[in-house]
Coordinates of N, CA and C in Angstrom, one line a residue:
M1243 N 13.4 -9.7 -0.3 CA 12.2 -9.6 -1.2 C 12.2 -8.2 -1.7
T1244 N 11.8 -8.1 -3.0 CA 11.5 -6.8 -3.5 C 10.2 -6.8 -4.2
G1245 N 9.5 -5.7 -4.2 CA 8.2 -5.6 -4.8 C 7.1 -6.3 -4.1
V1246 N 6.4 -7.2 -4.8 CA 5.2 -7.8 -4.3 C 5.4 -9.3 -4.4
T1247 N 5.0 -10.1 -3.3 CA 5.0 -11.5 -3.3 C 3.6 -12.0 -3.0
V1248 N 3.2 -13.1 -3.7 CA 1.9 -13.7 -3.4 C 2.1 -14.8 -2.4
T1249 N 1.3 -14.7 -1.3 CA 1.3 -15.7 -0.3 C -0.1 -16.4 -0.2
A1250 N -0.2 -17.4 0.7 CA -1.5 -18.0 0.9 C -2.5 -17.0 1.5
Q1251 N -2.0 -16.0 2.2 CA -2.9 -15.0 2.8 C -3.2 -13.8 1.9
G1252 N -2.5 -13.7 0.8 CA -2.8 -12.6 -0.2 C -1.5 -12.1 -0.7
F1253 N -1.3 -10.8 -0.7 CA -0.1 -10.1 -1.2 C 0.7 -9.6 -0.1
E1254 N 2.0 -9.7 -0.2 CA 3.0 -9.2 0.7 C 3.9 -8.2 0.0
V1255 N 3.8 -6.9 0.4 CA 4.6 -5.9 -0.3 C 5.9 -5.5 0.5
D1256 N 7.0 -5.5 -0.2 CA 8.3 -5.2 0.5 C 8.2 -3.9 1.2
A1257 N 8.7 -3.8 2.4 CA 8.7 -2.6 3.3 C 9.4 -1.5 2.6
V1258 N 10.5 -1.8 1.9 CA 11.3 -0.7 1.2 C 10.4 0.0 0.2
T1259 N 9.6 -0.8 -0.6 CA 8.8 -0.2 -1.6 C 7.8 0.8 -1.0
I1260 N 7.2 0.4 0.1 CA 6.2 1.3 0.8 C 6.9 2.5 1.4
A1261 N 8.0 2.2 2.2 CA 8.7 3.2 2.9 C 9.2 4.3 1.9
N1262 N 9.8 3.9 0.8 CA 10.3 4.9 -0.1 C 9.2 5.8 -0.7
A1263 N 8.0 5.3 -0.9 CA 6.9 6.1 -1.4 C 6.5 7.2 -0.4
F1264 N 6.7 6.9 0.9 CA 6.3 7.9 1.9 C 7.5 8.7 2.5
G1265 N 8.7 8.5 1.9 CA 9.9 9.2 2.5 C 10.3 8.7 3.8
L1266 N 10.1 7.4 4.1 CA 10.4 6.8 5.4 C 11.5 5.8 5.2
D1267 N 12.1 5.3 6.3 CA 12.9 4.1 6.2 C 12.0 3.0 6.7
P1268 N 12.4 1.7 6.5 CA 11.6 0.6 6.8 C 11.2 0.5 8.3
A1269 N 12.2 0.9 9.2 CA 11.9 0.9 10.6 C 10.8 1.9 11.0
Q1270 N 10.9 3.1 10.4 CA 9.8 4.1 10.6 C 8.5 3.6 10.1
L1271 N 8.5 3.0 9.0 CA 7.3 2.5 8.4 C 6.6 1.4 9.4
Q1272 N 7.4 0.5 9.9 CA 6.9 -0.5 10.8 C 6.3 0.2 12.0
E1273 N 7.0 1.2 12.6 CA 6.4 1.9 13.8 C 5.1 2.5 13.4
R1274 N 5.0 3.1 12.3 CA 3.7 3.8 11.9 C 2.6 2.9 11.6
M1275 N 3.0 1.7 11.0 CA 2.0 0.7 10.8 C 1.4 0.2 12.1
R1276 N 2.3 -0.1 13.0 CA 1.8 -0.5 14.3 C 0.9 0.5 15.0
A1277 N 1.2 1.7 14.8 CA 0.4 2.8 15.4 C -0.9 3.1 14.6
G1278 N -1.1 2.4 13.5 CA -2.3 2.6 12.7 C -2.2 3.8 11.8
E1279 N -1.0 4.4 11.6 CA -0.9 5.6 10.8 C -0.7 5.3 9.3
V1280 N -0.5 4.0 9.0 CA -0.5 3.6 7.6 C -1.6 2.5 7.4
T1281 N -2.4 2.8 6.5 CA -3.5 1.9 6.2 C -3.4 1.3 4.8
S1282 N -4.1 0.2 4.6 CA -4.0 -0.5 3.3 C -5.3 -1.1 2.8
L1283 N -5.4 -1.3 1.5 CA -6.6 -1.8 0.9 C -6.2 -2.6 -0.3
C1284 N -6.9 -3.8 -0.5 CA -6.6 -4.6 -1.6 C -8.0 -4.8 -2.4
E1285 N -8.0 -4.4 -3.7 CA -9.2 -4.5 -4.5 C -8.9 -5.5 -5.6
K1286 N -9.8 -6.4 -5.9 CA -9.7 -7.4 -7.0 C -10.4 -6.8 -8.2
G1287 N -9.7 -6.9 -9.4 CA -10.3 -6.4 -10.6 C -11.4 -7.3 -11.1
V1288 N -12.4 -6.8 -11.8 CA -13.5 -7.5 -12.4 C -13.6 -7.1 -13.9
D1289 N -14.3 -8.0 -14.6 CA -14.5 -7.7 -16.0 C -13.2 -7.5 -16.8
A1290 N -13.0 -6.3 -17.4 CA -11.8 -6.0 -18.1 C -10.5 -6.0 -17.3
D1291 N -10.7 -5.8 -16.0 CA -9.6 -5.8 -15.0 C -9.4 -7.2 -14.3
A1292 N -10.1 -8.2 -14.7 CA -9.9 -9.5 -14.1 C -8.4 -9.9 -14.2
G1293 N -7.9 -10.5 -13.1 CA -6.6 -10.9 -13.0 C -5.6 -9.8 -12.5
R1294 N -6.2 -8.7 -12.2 CA -5.4 -7.6 -11.7 C -5.9 -7.2 -10.3
F1295 N -5.0 -6.6 -9.5 CA -5.3 -6.2 -8.2 C -4.8 -4.8 -7.9
R1296 N -5.5 -4.0 -7.2 CA -5.0 -2.7 -6.8 C -4.8 -2.7 -5.3
L1297 N -3.5 -2.4 -5.0 CA -3.1 -2.4 -3.6 C -2.8 -0.9 -3.2
T1298 N -3.6 -0.4 -2.3 CA -3.5 1.0 -1.9 C -3.0 1.2 -0.5
F1299 N -2.0 2.0 -0.3 CA -1.5 2.4 1.0 C -1.7 3.9 1.2
R1300 N -2.1 4.3 2.5 CA -2.3 5.7 2.8 C -1.5 6.0 4.0
H1301 N -0.8 7.2 4.0 CA -0.1 7.7 5.2 C 0.0 9.2 5.0
S1302 N -0.4 9.9 6.1 CA -0.2 11.4 6.2 C -0.6 12.1 4.9
G1303 N -1.8 11.8 4.4 CA -2.3 12.5 3.3 C -1.7 12.1 2.0
R1304 N -0.9 11.1 1.9 CA -0.3 10.6 0.7 C -0.8 9.2 0.4
V1305 N -0.8 8.8 -0.9 CA -1.3 7.5 -1.3 C -0.2 6.9 -2.2
L1306 N 0.0 5.6 -1.9 CA 0.8 4.7 -2.8 C -0.2 3.7 -3.4
R1307 N -0.2 3.6 -4.7 CA -1.1 2.7 -5.4 C -0.3 1.8 -6.3
L1308 N -0.4 0.5 -6.1 CA 0.2 -0.5 -6.9 C -0.8 -1.3 -7.6
T1309 N -0.7 -1.4 -8.9 CA -1.6 -2.3 -9.7 C -0.7 -3.5 -10.0
V1310 N -1.1 -4.7 -9.6 CA -0.3 -5.9 -9.8 C -1.1 -7.0 -10.5
D1311 N -0.4 -8.0 -11.1 CA -1.1 -9.1 -11.7 C -1.2 -10.2 -10.6
E1312 N -1.8 -11.4 -11.0 CA -2.0 -12.5 -10.1 C -0.7 -13.0 -9.5
G1313 N 0.4 -12.9 -10.3 CA 1.7 -13.4 -9.8 C 2.4 -12.4 -9.0
G1314 N 1.9 -11.2 -8.8 CA 2.5 -10.1 -8.0 C 3.4 -9.2 -8.7
A1315 N 3.5 -9.3 -10.1 CA 4.3 -8.4 -10.8 C 3.6 -7.0 -10.8
I1316 N 4.4 -6.0 -10.5 CA 3.9 -4.6 -10.5 C 3.7 -4.1 -11.9
L1317 N 2.4 -3.8 -12.3 CA 2.1 -3.3 -13.6 C 2.2 -1.8 -13.7
K1318 N 1.8 -1.2 -12.5 CA 1.8 0.3 -12.5 C 2.0 0.7 -11.0
Q1319 N 2.7 1.7 -10.8 CA 2.9 2.3 -9.5 C 2.8 3.8 -9.5
S1320 N 2.0 4.3 -8.6 CA 1.8 5.8 -8.5 C 1.7 6.2 -7.1
T1321 N 2.2 7.5 -6.8 CA 2.1 8.1 -5.5 C 1.5 9.5 -5.7
F1322 N 0.6 9.8 -4.9 CA -0.1 11.1 -5.1 C -0.7 11.6 -3.8
D1323 N -1.1 12.9 -3.7 CA -1.8 13.4 -2.6 C -3.2 12.9 -2.5
A1324 N -3.7 12.5 -1.3 CA -5.0 12.1 -1.1 C -5.9 13.3 -1.0
K1325 N -6.7 13.7 -2.0 CA -7.5 14.8 -1.9 C -8.8 14.5 -1.1
G1326 N -9.2 15.4 -0.3 CA -10.4 15.2 0.5 C -10.3 14.2 1.6
T1327 N -9.1 13.9 2.0 CA -8.9 13.0 3.1 C -8.0 13.7 4.1
R1328 N -8.0 13.2 5.3 CA -7.1 13.8 6.3 C -6.2 12.7 6.8
P1329 N -5.0 13.1 7.3 CA -4.1 12.0 7.8 C -4.7 11.2 8.9
A1330 N -4.3 10.0 9.0 CA -4.8 9.1 10.1 C -4.4 9.7 11.4
S1331 N -5.4 9.6 12.3 CA -5.1 10.1 13.7 C -5.1 8.9 14.6
N1332 N -4.4 9.0 15.7 CA -4.3 8.0 16.7 C -4.9 8.5 18.0
S1333 N -6.3 8.4 18.0 CA -7.0 8.9 19.1 C -7.3 7.8 20.1
H1334 N -7.3 8.1 21.4 CA -7.6 7.2 22.4 C -8.8 7.7 23.1
G1335 N -9.8 6.8 23.3 CA -11.0 7.3 24.1 C -12.2 7.0 23.4

């Protein structure tokens, strides 16, 4: 799989796409996702953006943002520093 696939549960993004954006390999990405160090958000477009979705991934102060259509085609991809945020921490207690 490459890019984004639509499933019954929503969108599934290829691990290589996300890992590359954060300078990781897919195995490192999987470990960090399990540890809660990579977070994601899916937003559905309304009005002029109807039919589009924004998929946002955050890791260590960096952001990967994918804008996709209903079929999962990537319309726009950007990676940038998350200003005003801090890297995810894994605190116990």
